[in-house]
Amino acid sequence: MFSQGDKNIMSKLSEKKTAKKARQNTAAGYLGLLCTGFLAGILGGPGAFACIERAARPAQYLIVLALMLFIAVLAFQMQVIVHEGGHLLFGLLCGYRFLSFRIGSLMLIKTGEGFRIRRFTLKGTGGQCLMIPPERKRYRNGAVCYNLGGIVLNGMLSVLFLILYLLYPDMPFLSFFLFTMAFTGLFIAWTNGVPKLRMGLPNDGSNAVSVKRDEAADRALNLQLTVSAELAEGFRIRDLPKEWFLLPEDADLSDPLICGTLYLECCRYGDLHEFQEASGRIRQYLREAPGLTEIHKYEMRCDLLYYELLGECRKEEIEALCTEGLNKYRKMTSSYLSRIRLAYAYALLAEEDEQTALGLKERFDKQALKYPYSGEAQSEREYMDAALEAYRCRSGAGRTV
């Protein structure tokens, strides 16, 4: 058995390895940015200078630069919409059905009550288009097309905008807009198309390679999309069949998509309030599943912290779990319902701070009203109720938080 000091050292070493791996995974992205930026300097320079030359006085320079910045931001957002639209188009062509379309934090989602506008943020993504897979046994080529649709549409339109840019070089602001559209489209296609982890998540290219190579990865992607659809309909993950979350014995646990099933399995045990089982499986998978993404690892460790708070609430174990990396992740994802729930449990069970807990509960209630997955929101509310019940049992029945 390891001592607490040994666990702390191992945790720090693990975080160092994680940071090194993250740097390696982003190397291709930086290379693509460098090459694309070089191309931008060669081709886009004349158009940019032509725009600036239109300014006759210093005050006009600021106006022109502000307009160019607006054009650049607009072009990027338009290419994000194009990218997600590509997933939607290719998904529909391959038999997928619409579930949700998100740009930034604004989401259009189809629920059992019809289409709704909701707010949802997923760190590391500028948008997301989720589709419900067709109901047939094999659709791996469809899954590949669905994943690559955004890249293809970005690339096609970027070539079109580049041609238009070359055809209209004498119209400064128009040519700058056309070039920026081409540049941002190629950049988005590159960063999403070269298989790698981006911001802790496998990108479209990585997913396409996985589902093409391994049928288990194909099933895992199908499961993730299906679970999202069920949660949008108001179901909870505990309501879904246990068999959905079983992996074959020879499953490749180095594949991020496949390991996503392990994460969902742990979530299901948590939703069943089988906290000891969930905690045990999380610890096992953190040891044995190298394909877990950094986001899944952090989410699992957040759940471990919650289970510890709810259970023995050992100070040394809480300190061991609250590493620098986890604290940064908790802060970065503080708007998530699950993170508000964790902060609520921490305020009550670790700090006995009723006032802070009350404020977090009010914040949770506001966030839950616009949350797209009603089934998940209900689960999180029950987690908060369990934390409150544990606090009352420890502190006396008179507590009213």
C-alpha positions as a LaTeX table, in Angstrom:
\begin{tabular}{lrrr}
\hline
Residue & $x$ (\AA) & $y$ (\AA) & $z$ (\AA) \\
\hline
Met1 & 0.00 & 0.00 & 0.00 \\
Phe2 & 1.17 & 3.53 & $-0.74$ \\
Ser3 & 1.40 & 6.17 & 1.96 \\
Gln4 & $-0.35$ & 9.50 & 1.54 \\
Gly5 & 2.99 & 11.14 & 0.74 \\
Asp6 & 3.65 & 8.56 & $-1.97$ \\
Lys7 & 0.21 & 9.26 & $-3.47$ \\
Asn8 & 0.92 & 12.99 & $-3.58$ \\
Ile9 & 4.27 & 12.42 & $-5.32$ \\
Met10 & 2.68 & 10.04 & $-7.84$ \\
Ser11 & $-0.08$ & 12.57 & $-8.51$ \\
Lys12 & 2.45 & 15.31 & $-9.23$ \\
Leu13 & 4.46 & 13.03 & $-11.52$ \\
Ser14 & 1.25 & 12.13 & $-13.36$ \\
Glu15 & 0.45 & 15.80 & $-13.90$ \\
Lys16 & 3.96 & 16.42 & $-15.25$ \\
Lys17 & 3.53 & 13.57 & $-17.73$ \\
Thr18 & 0.13 & 14.96 & $-18.68$ \\
Ala19 & 1.61 & 18.40 & $-19.36$ \\
Lys20 & 4.39 & 16.88 & $-21.50$ \\
Lys21 & 1.88 & 14.84 & $-23.50$ \\
Ala22 & $-0.29$ & 17.91 & $-24.03$ \\
Arg23 & 2.70 & 19.83 & $-25.41$ \\
Gln24 & 3.47 & 17.01 & $-27.81$ \\
Asn25 & $-0.15$ & 16.76 & $-28.95$ \\
Thr26 & $-0.30$ & 20.46 & $-29.80$ \\
Ala27 & 2.95 & 20.48 & $-31.80$ \\
Ala28 & 1.17 & 19.63 & $-35.06$ \\
Gly29 & $-1.36$ & 22.39 & $-34.43$ \\
Tyr30 & 1.37 & 24.98 & $-33.91$ \\
Leu31 & 3.15 & 23.78 & $-37.06$ \\
Gly32 & $-0.06$ & 24.20 & $-39.02$ \\
Leu33 & $-0.60$ & 27.66 & $-37.57$ \\
Leu34 & 2.96 & 28.64 & $-38.48$ \\
Cys35 & 2.66 & 27.42 & $-42.08$ \\
Thr36 & $-0.78$ & 28.97 & $-42.54$ \\
Gly37 & 0.42 & 32.23 & $-40.99$ \\
Phe38 & 3.35 & 32.29 & $-43.41$ \\
Leu39 & 0.92 & 31.87 & $-46.29$ \\
Ala40 & $-1.26$ & 34.61 & $-44.80$ \\
Gly41 & 1.67 & 36.99 & $-44.69$ \\
Ile42 & 2.54 & 36.38 & $-48.34$ \\
Leu43 & $-0.99$ & 36.51 & $-49.77$ \\
Gly44 & $-2.88$ & 38.64 & $-47.28$ \\
Gly45 & $-0.27$ & 41.33 & $-46.74$ \\
Pro46 & $-1.13$ & 43.39 & $-49.85$ \\
Gly47 & $-4.84$ & 43.42 & $-49.04$ \\
Ala48 & $-4.20$ & 44.44 & $-45.43$ \\
Phe49 & $-1.84$ & 47.24 & $-46.43$ \\
Ala50 & $-4.32$ & 48.44 & $-49.05$ \\
Cys51 & $-6.95$ & 48.76 & $-46.34$ \\
Ile52 & $-4.61$ & 50.72 & $-44.07$ \\
Glu53 & $-3.56$ & 53.03 & $-46.89$ \\
Arg54 & $-7.18$ & 54.15 & $-47.19$ \\
Ala55 & $-6.77$ & 56.03 & $-43.90$ \\
Ala56 & $-5.74$ & 59.65 & $-44.43$ \\
Arg57 & $-5.47$ & 60.71 & $-40.76$ \\
Pro58 & $-4.30$ & 58.95 & $-37.55$ \\
Ala59 & $-7.87$ & 58.71 & $-36.22$ \\
Gln60 & $-8.89$ & 56.90 & $-39.38$ \\
Tyr61 & $-6.15$ & 54.34 & $-38.84$ \\
Leu62 & $-7.91$ & 53.22 & $-35.66$ \\
Ile63 & $-11.23$ & 52.96 & $-37.48$ \\
Val64 & $-9.68$ & 50.93 & $-40.30$ \\
Leu65 & $-7.85$ & 48.62 & $-37.88$ \\
Ala66 & $-11.04$ & 48.14 & $-35.86$ \\
Leu67 & $-12.92$ & 47.30 & $-39.06$ \\
Met68 & $-10.23$ & 44.81 & $-40.07$ \\
Leu69 & $-10.39$ & 43.18 & $-36.63$ \\
Phe70 & $-14.18$ & 42.96 & $-36.94$ \\
Ile71 & $-13.81$ & 41.34 & $-40.38$ \\
Ala72 & $-11.31$ & 38.81 & $-39.00$ \\
Val73 & $-13.55$ & 37.87 & $-36.05$ \\
Leu74 & $-16.60$ & 37.68 & $-38.33$ \\
Ala75 & $-14.74$ & 35.45 & $-40.79$ \\
Phe76 & $-13.65$ & 33.09 & $-38.03$ \\
Gln77 & $-17.17$ & 32.80 & $-36.60$ \\
Met78 & $-18.60$ & 32.24 & $-40.08$ \\
Gln79 & $-16.11$ & 29.43 & $-40.69$ \\
Val80 & $-17.05$ & 27.85 & $-37.34$ \\
Ile81 & $-20.68$ & 27.88 & $-38.51$ \\
Val82 & $-19.54$ & 26.40 & $-41.85$ \\
His83 & $-17.62$ & 23.69 & $-40.01$ \\
Glu84 & $-20.55$ & 22.64 & $-37.82$ \\
Gly85 & $-22.84$ & 22.96 & $-40.83$ \\
Gly86 & $-20.59$ & 20.48 & $-42.63$ \\
His87 & $-21.12$ & 17.95 & $-39.83$ \\
Leu88 & $-24.86$ & 18.57 & $-40.08$ \\
Leu89 & $-24.98$ & 18.25 & $-43.89$ \\
Phe90 & $-22.83$ & 15.12 & $-44.13$ \\
Gly91 & $-24.60$ & 13.57 & $-41.14$ \\
Leu92 & $-28.02$ & 14.06 & $-42.73$ \\
Leu93 & $-26.73$ & 12.62 & $-46.01$ \\
Cys94 & $-25.56$ & 9.50 & $-44.13$ \\
Gly95 & $-28.85$ & 8.92 & $-42.31$ \\
Tyr96 & $-28.15$ & 10.71 & $-39.04$ \\
Arg97 & $-30.89$ & 12.77 & $-37.39$ \\
Phe98 & $-30.56$ & 16.24 & $-35.89$ \\
Leu99 & $-29.98$ & 16.55 & $-32.15$ \\
Ser100 & $-28.26$ & 19.87 & $-31.48$ \\
Phe101 & $-26.30$ & 22.68 & $-33.11$ \\
Arg102 & $-24.15$ & 24.94 & $-30.96$ \\
Ile103 & $-22.00$ & 27.99 & $-31.73$ \\
Gly104 & $-20.15$ & 29.32 & $-28.71$ \\
Ser105 & $-22.55$ & 28.86 & $-25.79$ \\
Leu106 & $-25.75$ & 29.28 & $-27.83$ \\
Met107 & $-27.39$ & 25.94 & $-28.61$ \\
Leu108 & $-30.39$ & 24.86 & $-30.66$ \\
Ile109 & $-31.48$ & 21.44 & $-29.39$ \\
Lys110 & $-34.31$ & 19.08 & $-30.24$ \\
Thr111 & $-36.04$ & 17.72 & $-27.14$ \\
Gly112 & $-39.20$ & 15.75 & $-26.52$ \\
Glu113 & $-41.02$ & 19.10 & $-26.41$ \\
Gly114 & $-39.64$ & 20.33 & $-29.73$ \\
Phe115 & $-36.80$ & 22.68 & $-30.60$ \\
Arg116 & $-35.42$ & 24.80 & $-27.79$ \\
Ile117 & $-32.74$ & 27.48 & $-27.41$ \\
Arg118 & $-30.41$ & 26.68 & $-24.52$ \\
Arg119 & $-27.04$ & 27.74 & $-23.13$ \\
Phe120 & $-24.20$ & 25.24 & $-22.93$ \\
Thr121 & $-20.42$ & 25.55 & $-22.90$ \\
Leu122 & $-17.85$ & 22.84 & $-23.52$ \\
Lys123 & $-14.31$ & 23.99 & $-22.88$ \\
Gly124 & $-11.99$ & 23.58 & $-25.84$ \\
Thr125 & $-14.73$ & 23.85 & $-28.47$ \\
Gly126 & $-16.05$ & 26.82 & $-30.44$ \\
Gly127 & $-19.12$ & 24.91 & $-31.57$ \\
Gln128 & $-20.59$ & 21.44 & $-31.85$ \\
Cys129 & $-23.14$ & 19.62 & $-33.98$ \\
Leu130 & $-24.50$ & 16.43 & $-32.43$ \\
Met131 & $-26.49$ & 13.96 & $-34.50$ \\
Ile132 & $-28.43$ & 10.80 & $-33.63$ \\
Pro133 & $-26.95$ & 7.76 & $-35.45$ \\
Pro134 & $-29.11$ & 5.75 & $-37.84$ \\
Glu135 & $-30.62$ & 2.59 & $-36.41$ \\
Arg136 & $-28.66$ & $-0.07$ & $-38.20$ \\
Lys137 & $-25.86$ & $-2.37$ & $-37.17$ \\
Arg138 & $-23.07$ & $-1.05$ & $-39.39$ \\
Tyr139 & $-22.63$ & 2.57 & $-40.37$ \\
Arg140 & $-18.90$ & 3.09 & $-39.92$ \\
Asn141 & $-18.45$ & 4.85 & $-43.25$ \\
Gly142 & $-21.31$ & 7.14 & $-42.26$ \\
Ala143 & $-19.57$ & 7.92 & $-38.99$ \\
Val144 & $-16.38$ & 8.77 & $-40.88$ \\
Cys145 & $-18.28$ & 11.12 & $-43.21$ \\
Tyr146 & $-20.11$ & 12.73 & $-40.27$ \\
Asn147 & $-16.80$ & 13.44 & $-38.53$ \\
Leu148 & $-15.03$ & 14.71 & $-41.65$ \\
Gly149 & $-17.95$ & 16.78 & $-42.98$ \\
Gly150 & $-16.86$ & 19.99 & $-41.28$ \\
Ile151 & $-13.28$ & 19.67 & $-42.53$ \\
Val152 & $-14.41$ & 19.02 & $-46.11$ \\
Leu153 & $-16.79$ & 21.99 & $-46.18$ \\
Asn154 & $-14.20$ & 24.31 & $-44.63$ \\
Gly155 & $-11.64$ & 23.23 & $-47.21$ \\
Met156 & $-14.00$ & 23.55 & $-50.19$ \\
Leu157 & $-15.20$ & 27.02 & $-49.27$ \\
Ser158 & $-11.67$ & 28.15 & $-48.44$ \\
Val159 & $-10.56$ & 27.26 & $-51.96$ \\
Leu160 & $-13.55$ & 29.17 & $-53.36$ \\
Phe161 & $-12.78$ & 32.26 & $-51.25$ \\
Leu162 & $-9.12$ & 32.08 & $-52.25$ \\
Ile163 & $-10.07$ & 32.07 & $-55.94$ \\
Leu164 & $-12.39$ & 35.03 & $-55.40$ \\
Tyr165 & $-9.62$ & 36.84 & $-53.54$ \\
Leu166 & $-7.27$ & 36.39 & $-56.49$ \\
Leu167 & $-9.99$ & 37.59 & $-58.87$ \\
Tyr168 & $-10.71$ & 40.82 & $-56.94$ \\
Pro169 & $-7.34$ & 42.10 & $-55.64$ \\
Asp170 & $-8.17$ & 45.79 & $-56.18$ \\
Met171 & $-11.04$ & 46.01 & $-53.70$ \\
Pro172 & $-9.20$ & 46.34 & $-50.35$ \\
Phe173 & $-11.85$ & 45.51 & $-47.76$ \\
Leu174 & $-13.55$ & 42.88 & $-49.90$ \\
Ser175 & $-10.24$ & 41.21 & $-50.75$ \\
Phe176 & $-9.23$ & 41.27 & $-47.08$ \\
Phe177 & $-12.55$ & 39.63 & $-46.13$ \\
Leu178 & $-12.19$ & 36.97 & $-48.85$ \\
Phe179 & $-8.63$ & 36.19 & $-47.86$ \\
Thr180 & $-9.49$ & 36.04 & $-44.15$ \\
Met181 & $-12.33$ & 33.62 & $-44.91$ \\
Ala182 & $-9.92$ & 31.42 & $-46.87$ \\
Phe183 & $-7.23$ & 31.62 & $-44.20$ \\
Thr184 & $-9.50$ & 30.85 & $-41.21$ \\
Gly185 & $-11.22$ & 28.03 & $-43.12$ \\
Leu186 & $-7.91$ & 26.34 & $-43.91$ \\
Phe187 & $-6.75$ & 26.84 & $-40.34$ \\
Ile188 & $-9.90$ & 25.26 & $-38.88$ \\
Ala189 & $-9.69$ & 22.40 & $-41.39$ \\
Trp190 & $-6.05$ & 21.79 & $-40.43$ \\
Thr191 & $-6.52$ & 21.88 & $-36.66$ \\
Asn192 & $-9.56$ & 19.60 & $-36.85$ \\
Gly193 & $-8.30$ & 17.32 & $-39.62$ \\
Val194 & $-4.83$ & 16.31 & $-38.43$ \\
Pro195 & $-5.55$ & 13.47 & $-35.95$ \\
Lys196 & $-4.58$ & 14.64 & $-32.47$ \\
Leu197 & $-5.96$ & 15.67 & $-29.12$ \\
Arg198 & $-6.97$ & 19.33 & $-29.04$ \\
Met199 & $-7.65$ & 20.95 & $-25.66$ \\
Gly200 & $-7.83$ & 17.51 & $-24.11$ \\
Leu201 & $-10.33$ & 16.15 & $-26.64$ \\
Pro202 & $-9.84$ & 14.02 & $-29.79$ \\
Asn203 & $-10.49$ & 16.14 & $-32.87$ \\
Asp204 & $-12.55$ & 15.17 & $-35.92$ \\
Gly205 & $-9.61$ & 13.58 & $-37.70$ \\
Ser206 & $-8.76$ & 11.46 & $-34.68$ \\
Asn207 & $-12.37$ & 10.30 & $-34.33$ \\
Ala208 & $-12.60$ & 9.44 & $-38.04$ \\
Val209 & $-9.43$ & 7.33 & $-37.88$ \\
Ser210 & $-10.66$ & 5.53 & $-34.76$ \\
Val211 & $-14.10$ & 4.59 & $-36.08$ \\
Lys212 & $-12.63$ & 3.46 & $-39.40$ \\
Arg213 & $-10.02$ & 1.29 & $-37.72$ \\
Asp214 & $-11.93$ & $-0.21$ & $-34.79$ \\
Glu215 & $-15.57$ & $-1.29$ & $-34.62$ \\
Ala216 & $-15.50$ & $-0.86$ & $-30.84$ \\
Ala217 & $-14.63$ & 2.81 & $-31.33$ \\
Asp218 & $-17.50$ & 3.10 & $-33.78$ \\
Arg219 & $-19.89$ & 1.67 & $-31.17$ \\
Ala220 & $-18.42$ & 4.00 & $-28.54$ \\
Leu221 & $-19.12$ & 7.07 & $-30.68$ \\
Asn222 & $-22.64$ & 5.78 & $-31.31$ \\
Leu223 & $-23.14$ & 5.36 & $-27.56$ \\
Gln224 & $-21.98$ & 8.88 & $-26.74$ \\
Leu225 & $-24.34$ & 10.39 & $-29.30$ \\
Thr226 & $-27.23$ & 8.16 & $-28.19$ \\
Val227 & $-26.72$ & 9.03 & $-24.51$ \\
Ser228 & $-26.78$ & 12.73 & $-25.38$ \\
Ala229 & $-30.08$ & 12.20 & $-27.21$ \\
Glu230 & $-31.60$ & 10.31 & $-24.28$ \\
Leu231 & $-30.52$ & 13.00 & $-21.81$ \\
Ala232 & $-32.08$ & 15.66 & $-24.06$ \\
Glu233 & $-35.35$ & 13.69 & $-23.97$ \\
Gly234 & $-35.35$ & 13.88 & $-20.16$ \\
Phe235 & $-34.03$ & 10.40 & $-19.43$ \\
Arg236 & $-31.18$ & 9.86 & $-17.01$ \\
Ile237 & $-28.07$ & 7.82 & $-17.61$ \\
Arg238 & $-29.15$ & 5.40 & $-14.86$ \\
Asp239 & $-32.27$ & 4.61 & $-16.92$ \\
Leu240 & $-30.19$ & 3.25 & $-19.81$ \\
Pro241 & $-29.41$ & $-0.48$ & $-20.07$ \\
Lys242 & $-26.24$ & $-1.64$ & $-18.34$ \\
Glu243 & $-25.31$ & $-3.65$ & $-21.44$ \\
Trp244 & $-24.79$ & $-0.46$ & $-23.41$ \\
Phe245 & $-21.71$ & 0.33 & $-21.34$ \\
Leu246 & $-19.96$ & $-3.03$ & $-21.54$ \\
Leu247 & $-16.78$ & $-3.23$ & $-23.60$ \\
Pro248 & $-15.36$ & $-6.36$ & $-25.26$ \\
Glu249 & $-12.52$ & $-7.99$ & $-23.36$ \\
Asp250 & $-10.02$ & $-7.09$ & $-26.09$ \\
Ala251 & $-11.10$ & $-3.42$ & $-26.27$ \\
Asp252 & $-8.24$ & $-1.04$ & $-27.05$ \\
Leu253 & $-8.02$ & 1.10 & $-23.92$ \\
Ser254 & $-5.56$ & 3.44 & $-25.61$ \\
Asp255 & $-8.36$ & 4.76 & $-27.84$ \\
Pro256 & $-10.03$ & 7.94 & $-26.47$ \\
Leu257 & $-13.42$ & 7.12 & $-27.99$ \\
Ile258 & $-13.49$ & 3.67 & $-26.41$ \\
Cys259 & $-12.38$ & 5.07 & $-23.07$ \\
Gly260 & $-15.28$ & 7.50 & $-23.26$ \\
Thr261 & $-17.52$ & 4.48 & $-22.62$ \\
Leu262 & $-15.65$ & 3.83 & $-19.35$ \\
Tyr263 & $-16.34$ & 7.39 & $-18.27$ \\
Leu264 & $-20.05$ & 7.03 & $-19.07$ \\
Glu265 & $-20.15$ & 3.75 & $-17.15$ \\
Cys266 & $-18.78$ & 5.51 & $-14.06$ \\
Cys267 & $-21.37$ & 8.28 & $-14.51$ \\
Arg268 & $-24.10$ & 5.66 & $-14.62$ \\
Tyr269 & $-22.99$ & 4.11 & $-11.31$ \\
Gly270 & $-22.86$ & 7.58 & $-9.81$ \\
Asp271 & $-26.39$ & 8.34 & $-10.99$ \\
Leu272 & $-27.54$ & 5.10 & $-9.39$ \\
His273 & $-25.94$ & 6.43 & $-6.17$ \\
Glu274 & $-23.67$ & 3.39 & $-6.06$ \\
Phe275 & $-20.87$ & 5.72 & $-5.02$ \\
Gln276 & $-18.48$ & 3.06 & $-3.74$ \\
Glu277 & $-18.71$ & 1.13 & $-7.01$ \\
Ala278 & $-18.30$ & 4.31 & $-9.04$ \\
Ser279 & $-15.26$ & 5.36 & $-6.99$ \\
Gly280 & $-13.63$ & 1.95 & $-7.35$ \\
Arg281 & $-14.10$ & 1.86 & $-11.10$ \\
Ile282 & $-12.79$ & 5.41 & $-11.52$ \\
Arg283 & $-9.60$ & 4.53 & $-9.65$ \\
Gln284 & $-9.22$ & 1.36 & $-11.70$ \\
Tyr285 & $-9.70$ & 3.11 & $-15.04$ \\
Leu286 & $-7.37$ & 5.96 & $-14.11$ \\
Arg287 & $-4.69$ & 3.29 & $-13.62$ \\
Glu288 & $-5.48$ & 0.97 & $-16.51$ \\
Ala289 & $-6.95$ & 3.10 & $-19.34$ \\
Pro290 & $-4.22$ & 5.24 & $-20.95$ \\
Gly291 & $-6.64$ & 6.43 & $-23.63$ \\
Leu292 & $-8.71$ & 8.50 & $-21.22$ \\
Thr293 & $-8.62$ & 12.12 & $-22.35$ \\
Glu294 & $-7.37$ & 14.72 & $-19.88$ \\
Ile295 & $-10.88$ & 16.14 & $-19.63$ \\
His296 & $-12.29$ & 12.72 & $-18.71$ \\
Lys297 & $-9.52$ & 12.25 & $-16.14$ \\
Tyr298 & $-10.26$ & 15.58 & $-14.54$ \\
Glu299 & $-14.00$ & 14.90 & $-14.56$ \\
Met300 & $-13.39$ & 11.54 & $-12.89$ \\
Arg301 & $-11.18$ & 13.15 & $-10.24$ \\
Cys302 & $-13.87$ & 15.75 & $-9.58$ \\
Asp303 & $-16.28$ & 12.87 & $-8.98$ \\
Leu304 & $-13.76$ & 11.18 & $-6.68$ \\
Leu305 & $-13.55$ & 14.39 & $-4.68$ \\
Tyr306 & $-17.34$ & 14.52 & $-4.41$ \\
Tyr307 & $-17.52$ & 10.89 & $-3.25$ \\
Glu308 & $-14.83$ & 11.54 & $-0.65$ \\
Leu309 & $-16.69$ & 14.60 & 0.65 \\
Leu310 & $-19.90$ & 12.60 & 0.82 \\
Gly311 & $-18.22$ & 9.62 & 2.47 \\
Glu312 & $-15.33$ & 9.64 & 4.94 \\
Cys313 & $-14.37$ & 13.27 & 4.15 \\
Arg314 & $-10.74$ & 12.72 & 5.12 \\
Lys315 & $-8.75$ & 15.95 & 5.10 \\
Glu316 & $-5.55$ & 14.34 & 3.80 \\
Glu317 & $-7.38$ & 12.57 & 0.98 \\
Ile318 & $-9.18$ & 15.77 & $-0.03$ \\
Glu319 & $-5.85$ & 17.62 & $-0.12$ \\
Ala320 & $-4.34$ & 14.85 & $-2.25$ \\
Leu321 & $-7.20$ & 15.04 & $-4.74$ \\
Cys322 & $-7.14$ & 18.85 & $-4.92$ \\
Thr323 & $-3.96$ & 19.10 & $-6.97$ \\
Glu324 & $-2.95$ & 22.30 & $-8.71$ \\
Gly325 & $-4.10$ & 20.88 & $-12.03$ \\
Leu326 & $-7.51$ & 19.86 & $-10.70$ \\
Asn327 & $-8.05$ & 23.21 & $-9.03$ \\
Lys328 & $-7.27$ & 25.00 & $-12.30$ \\
Tyr329 & $-9.69$ & 22.72 & $-14.14$ \\
Arg330 & $-12.42$ & 23.33 & $-11.56$ \\
Lys331 & $-11.96$ & 27.07 & $-11.96$ \\
Met332 & $-11.96$ & 26.82 & $-15.77$ \\
Thr333 & $-15.22$ & 24.82 & $-15.74$ \\
Ser334 & $-16.89$ & 26.64 & $-12.86$ \\
Ser335 & $-20.01$ & 27.28 & $-14.96$ \\
Tyr336 & $-20.76$ & 23.54 & $-15.37$ \\
Leu337 & $-23.66$ & 22.22 & $-13.32$ \\
Ser338 & $-21.50$ & 19.38 & $-12.06$ \\
Arg339 & $-18.87$ & 21.87 & $-10.91$ \\
Ile340 & $-21.41$ & 24.01 & $-9.07$ \\
Arg341 & $-22.64$ & 20.82 & $-7.40$ \\
Leu342 & $-19.07$ & 19.93 & $-6.36$ \\
Ala343 & $-18.44$ & 23.44 & $-5.02$ \\
Tyr344 & $-21.72$ & 23.20 & $-3.07$ \\
Ala345 & $-20.69$ & 19.86 & $-1.52$ \\
Tyr346 & $-17.23$ & 21.23 & $-0.72$ \\
Ala347 & $-18.67$ & 24.34 & 0.94 \\
Leu348 & $-20.99$ & 22.26 & 3.12 \\
Leu349 & $-18.95$ & 19.17 & 3.92 \\
Ala350 & $-15.37$ & 20.43 & 3.94 \\
Glu351 & $-15.81$ & 24.06 & 5.02 \\
Glu352 & $-19.24$ & 24.00 & 6.75 \\
Asp353 & $-19.97$ & 27.30 & 5.04 \\
Glu354 & $-23.76$ & 27.50 & 4.76 \\
Gln355 & $-23.81$ & 31.00 & 3.28 \\
Thr356 & $-21.56$ & 30.07 & 0.36 \\
Ala357 & $-23.53$ & 26.87 & $-0.17$ \\
Leu358 & $-26.79$ & 28.83 & $-0.31$ \\
Gly359 & $-25.36$ & 31.15 & $-2.96$ \\
Leu360 & $-24.18$ & 28.17 & $-5.00$ \\
Lys361 & $-27.62$ & 26.58 & $-4.79$ \\
Glu362 & $-29.23$ & 29.74 & $-6.15$ \\
Arg363 & $-26.68$ & 29.83 & $-8.95$ \\
Phe364 & $-27.36$ & 26.17 & $-9.73$ \\
Asp365 & $-31.10$ & 26.81 & $-9.96$ \\
Lys366 & $-30.56$ & 29.63 & $-12.48$ \\
Gln367 & $-28.14$ & 27.57 & $-14.59$ \\
Ala368 & $-30.43$ & 24.52 & $-14.58$ \\
Leu369 & $-33.28$ & 26.51 & $-16.18$ \\
Lys370 & $-31.30$ & 26.97 & $-19.41$ \\
Tyr371 & $-29.39$ & 23.68 & $-19.33$ \\
Pro372 & $-30.06$ & 21.57 & $-22.47$ \\
Tyr373 & $-30.02$ & 18.12 & $-20.85$ \\
Ser374 & $-32.88$ & 17.96 & $-18.38$ \\
Gly375 & $-32.07$ & 14.39 & $-17.31$ \\
Glu376 & $-28.54$ & 15.36 & $-16.33$ \\
Ala377 & $-29.78$ & 18.46 & $-14.50$ \\
Gln378 & $-32.09$ & 16.25 & $-12.43$ \\
Ser379 & $-29.18$ & 13.95 & $-11.57$ \\
Glu380 & $-27.03$ & 16.89 & $-10.46$ \\
Arg381 & $-29.84$ & 18.20 & $-8.28$ \\
Glu382 & $-30.04$ & 14.83 & $-6.53$ \\
Tyr383 & $-26.27$ & 14.91 & $-5.97$ \\
Met384 & $-26.75$ & 18.25 & $-4.21$ \\
Asp385 & $-29.57$ & 16.82 & $-2.13$ \\
Ala386 & $-27.30$ & 13.94 & $-1.09$ \\
Ala387 & $-24.61$ & 16.42 & 0.00 \\
Leu388 & $-27.16$ & 18.40 & 2.02 \\
Glu389 & $-28.46$ & 15.23 & 3.68 \\
Ala390 & $-24.89$ & 14.20 & 4.61 \\
Tyr391 & $-24.27$ & 17.67 & 6.06 \\
Arg392 & $-27.44$ & 17.52 & 8.15 \\
Cys393 & $-26.54$ & 14.07 & 9.48 \\
Arg394 & $-23.09$ & 15.26 & 10.54 \\
Ser395 & $-24.09$ & 18.68 & 11.88 \\
Gly396 & $-27.53$ & 18.09 & 13.34 \\
Ala397 & $-31.04$ & 17.82 & 11.95 \\
Gly398 & $-31.70$ & 21.51 & 12.54 \\
Arg399 & $-29.65$ & 22.64 & 9.55 \\
Thr400 & $-31.80$ & 24.31 & 6.91 \\
Val401 & $-29.47$ & 25.07 & 3.97 \\
\hline
\end{tabular}
